[in-house]
Coordinates of C-alpha atoms in Angstrom, one line a residue:
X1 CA 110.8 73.8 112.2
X2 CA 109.6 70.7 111.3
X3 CA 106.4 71.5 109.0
X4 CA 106.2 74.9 108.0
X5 CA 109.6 77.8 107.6
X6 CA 109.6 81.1 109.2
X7 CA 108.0 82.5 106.7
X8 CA 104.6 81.0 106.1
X9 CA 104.3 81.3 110.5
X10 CA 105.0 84.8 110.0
X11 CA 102.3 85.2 107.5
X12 CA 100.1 83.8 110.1
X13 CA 101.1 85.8 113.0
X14 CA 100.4 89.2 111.0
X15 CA 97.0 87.9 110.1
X16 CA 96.4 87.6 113.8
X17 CA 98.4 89.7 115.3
X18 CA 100.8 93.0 115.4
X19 CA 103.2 91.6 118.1
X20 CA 106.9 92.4 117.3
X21 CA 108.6 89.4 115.7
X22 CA 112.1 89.3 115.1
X23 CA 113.3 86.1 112.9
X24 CA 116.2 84.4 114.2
X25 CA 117.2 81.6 111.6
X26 CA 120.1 80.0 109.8
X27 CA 119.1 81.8 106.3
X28 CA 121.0 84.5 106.4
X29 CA 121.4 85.2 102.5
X30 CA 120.5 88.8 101.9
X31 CA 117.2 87.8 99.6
X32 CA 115.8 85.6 102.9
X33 CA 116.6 88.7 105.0
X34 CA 114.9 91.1 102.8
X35 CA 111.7 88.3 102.5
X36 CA 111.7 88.7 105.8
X37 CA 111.0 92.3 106.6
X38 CA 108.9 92.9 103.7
X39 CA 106.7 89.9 104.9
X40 CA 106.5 91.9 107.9
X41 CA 109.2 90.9 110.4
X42 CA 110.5 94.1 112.6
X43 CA 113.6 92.4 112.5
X44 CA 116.2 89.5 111.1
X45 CA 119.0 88.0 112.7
X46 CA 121.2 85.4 111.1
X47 CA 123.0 82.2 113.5
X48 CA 125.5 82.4 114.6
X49 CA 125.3 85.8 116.5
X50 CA 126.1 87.4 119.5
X51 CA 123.6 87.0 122.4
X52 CA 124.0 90.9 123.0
X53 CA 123.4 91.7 119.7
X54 CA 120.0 90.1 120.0
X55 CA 119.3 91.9 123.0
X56 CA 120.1 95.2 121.6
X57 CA 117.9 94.0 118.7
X58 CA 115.4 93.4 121.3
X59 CA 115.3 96.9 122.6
X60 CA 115.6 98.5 119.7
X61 CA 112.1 96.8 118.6
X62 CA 110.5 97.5 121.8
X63 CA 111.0 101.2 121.8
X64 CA 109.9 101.6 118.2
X65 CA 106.7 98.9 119.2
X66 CA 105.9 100.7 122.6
X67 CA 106.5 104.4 122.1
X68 CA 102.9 106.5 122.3
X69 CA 101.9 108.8 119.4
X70 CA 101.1 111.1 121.9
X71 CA 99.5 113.4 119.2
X72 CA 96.8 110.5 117.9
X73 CA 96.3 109.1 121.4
X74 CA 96.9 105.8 119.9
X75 CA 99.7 103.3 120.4
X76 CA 101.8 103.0 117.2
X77 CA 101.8 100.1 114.9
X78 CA 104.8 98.0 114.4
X79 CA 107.5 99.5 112.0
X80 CA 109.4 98.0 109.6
X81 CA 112.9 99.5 109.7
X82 CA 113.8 102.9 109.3
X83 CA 112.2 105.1 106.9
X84 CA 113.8 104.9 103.6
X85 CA 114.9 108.2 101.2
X86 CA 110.9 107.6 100.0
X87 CA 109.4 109.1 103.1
X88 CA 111.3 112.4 102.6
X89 CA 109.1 112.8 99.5
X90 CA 106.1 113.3 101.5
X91 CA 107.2 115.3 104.4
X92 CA 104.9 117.9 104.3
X93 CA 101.7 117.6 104.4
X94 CA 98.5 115.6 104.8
X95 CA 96.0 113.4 102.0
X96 CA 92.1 114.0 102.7
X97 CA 89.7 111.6 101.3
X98 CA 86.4 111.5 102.8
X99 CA 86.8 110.4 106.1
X100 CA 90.5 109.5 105.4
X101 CA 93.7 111.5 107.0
X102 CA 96.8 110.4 105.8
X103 CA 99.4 111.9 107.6
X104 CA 102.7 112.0 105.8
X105 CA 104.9 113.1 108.3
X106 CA 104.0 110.9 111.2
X107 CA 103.2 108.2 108.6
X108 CA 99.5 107.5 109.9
X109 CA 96.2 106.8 108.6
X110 CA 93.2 108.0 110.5
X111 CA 89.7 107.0 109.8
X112 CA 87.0 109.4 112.2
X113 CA 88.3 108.5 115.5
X114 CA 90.8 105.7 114.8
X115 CA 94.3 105.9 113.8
X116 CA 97.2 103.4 112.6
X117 CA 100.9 103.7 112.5
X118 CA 102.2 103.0 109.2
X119 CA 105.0 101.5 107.1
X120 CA 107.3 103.9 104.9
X121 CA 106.0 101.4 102.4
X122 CA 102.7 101.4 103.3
X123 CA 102.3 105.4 103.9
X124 CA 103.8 104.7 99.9
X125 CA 101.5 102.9 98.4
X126 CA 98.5 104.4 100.2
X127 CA 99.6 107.9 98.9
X128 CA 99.7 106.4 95.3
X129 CA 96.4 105.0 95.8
X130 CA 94.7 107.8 97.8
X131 CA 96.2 110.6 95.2
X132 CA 94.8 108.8 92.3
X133 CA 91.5 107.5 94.3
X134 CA 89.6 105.3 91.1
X135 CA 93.0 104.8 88.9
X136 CA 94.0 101.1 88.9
X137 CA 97.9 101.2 89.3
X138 CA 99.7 98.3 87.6
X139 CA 102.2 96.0 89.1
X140 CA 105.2 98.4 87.7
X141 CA 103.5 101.0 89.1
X142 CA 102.9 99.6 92.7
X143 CA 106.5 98.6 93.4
X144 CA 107.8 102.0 92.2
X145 CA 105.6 104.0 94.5
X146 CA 106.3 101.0 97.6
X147 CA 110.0 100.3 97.2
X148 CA 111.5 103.2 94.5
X149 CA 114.5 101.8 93.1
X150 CA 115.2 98.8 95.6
X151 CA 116.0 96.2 93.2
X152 CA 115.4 93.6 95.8
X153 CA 111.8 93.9 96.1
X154 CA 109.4 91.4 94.4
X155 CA 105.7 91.6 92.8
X156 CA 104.8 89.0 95.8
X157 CA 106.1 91.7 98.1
X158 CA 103.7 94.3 97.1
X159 CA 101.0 92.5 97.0
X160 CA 101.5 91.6 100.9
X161 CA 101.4 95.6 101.8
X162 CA 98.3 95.7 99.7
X163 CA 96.9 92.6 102.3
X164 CA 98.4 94.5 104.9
X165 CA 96.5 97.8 104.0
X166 CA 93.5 96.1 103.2
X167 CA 93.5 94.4 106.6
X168 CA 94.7 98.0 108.8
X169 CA 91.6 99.8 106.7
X170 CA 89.3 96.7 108.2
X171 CA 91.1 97.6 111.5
X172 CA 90.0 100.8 111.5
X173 CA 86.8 100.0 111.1
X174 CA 86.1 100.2 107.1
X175 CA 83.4 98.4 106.2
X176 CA 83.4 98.5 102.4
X177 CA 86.2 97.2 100.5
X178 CA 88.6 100.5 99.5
X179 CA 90.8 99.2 97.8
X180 CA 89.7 97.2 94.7
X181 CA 91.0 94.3 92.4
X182 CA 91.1 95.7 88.8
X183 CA 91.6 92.2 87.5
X184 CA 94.6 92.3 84.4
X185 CA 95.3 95.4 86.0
X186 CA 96.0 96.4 89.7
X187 CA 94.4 97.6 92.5
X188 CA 92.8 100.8 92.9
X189 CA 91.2 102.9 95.8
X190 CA 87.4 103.4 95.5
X191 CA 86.0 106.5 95.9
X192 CA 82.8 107.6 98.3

């Protein structure tokens, strides 16, 4: 691309959009690939590959993309990958605040009538921040609860989901802003 990398149009496609994106590019070092997904791509592929490869790829990201929640009566949010050995920590149950469901076992949030599909790292991070609604949580803290002990993930990284989960909570049609700068600190979730 002559002007701007994957990346950065990424970035601008998940402002705008949730379409599936699956990069296919030349950087195929593991710290580009793992950029990639945490920037939000549902997929990475490195030239040279196999053209059915990519179509498997292809499929694969269309049933995750497409399939119904049939129990929200919504259609799912993009995921990123599959879940990681963090989503088997919240298995069981459900985190109410206020208006807020957060379903751990089909990772979704649901605000009154609207619901949203979530990231393992997302569901993460919003658990953290929903369990301890008006505690900021520090940098340390954020990429613990988002990526556990995933030595690839960066600072940068977390702060995107925290973007992300600010934009899905405008999405579903939050008005105030939940989750709050605590400037030299972190972020933390507001309470009612």
């Amino acid at each position: 691309m002559p002007e701007e990398d994957g990346f950065s149009v990424l970035l601008q496609i998940r402002t705008a959009s949730k379409v599936p994106v699956i990069m296919l590019t030349a950087r195929g070092v593991d710290t580009d690939r793992i950029i990639g997904l945490e920037l939000g791509a549902d997929d990475y592929l490195a030239k040279p590959f196999n053209p059915r490869e990519l179509v498997a790829r292809i499929k694969a990201v269309l049933r995750r993309t497409e399939a119904p929640d049939a129990a929200a009566g919504t259609a799912g949010r993009r995921e990123e990958g599959e879940p990681s050995s963090l989503a088997v920590a919240f298995s069981a149950g459900e985190v109410r605040l206020g208006f807020y469901v957060l379903d751990t076992r089909r990772q979704t949030l649901s605000l009154r009538n609207n619901t949203a599909s979530l990231s393992t790292a997302e569901m993460c991070l919003l658990h953290a921040f929903m369990t301890r609604a008006g505690t900021a949580l520090g940098r340390d803290q954020r990429m613990q609860f988002a990526f556990g002990n995933d030595e690839h993930a960066t600072a940068r990284s977390v702060d995107v989901h925290v973007s992300r989960l600010r934009a899905l909570l405008r999405d579903l049609g939050e008005t105030a802003a939940r989750i709050r700068t605590v400037w030299g600190t972190g972020y933390c979730w507001l309470e009612d």
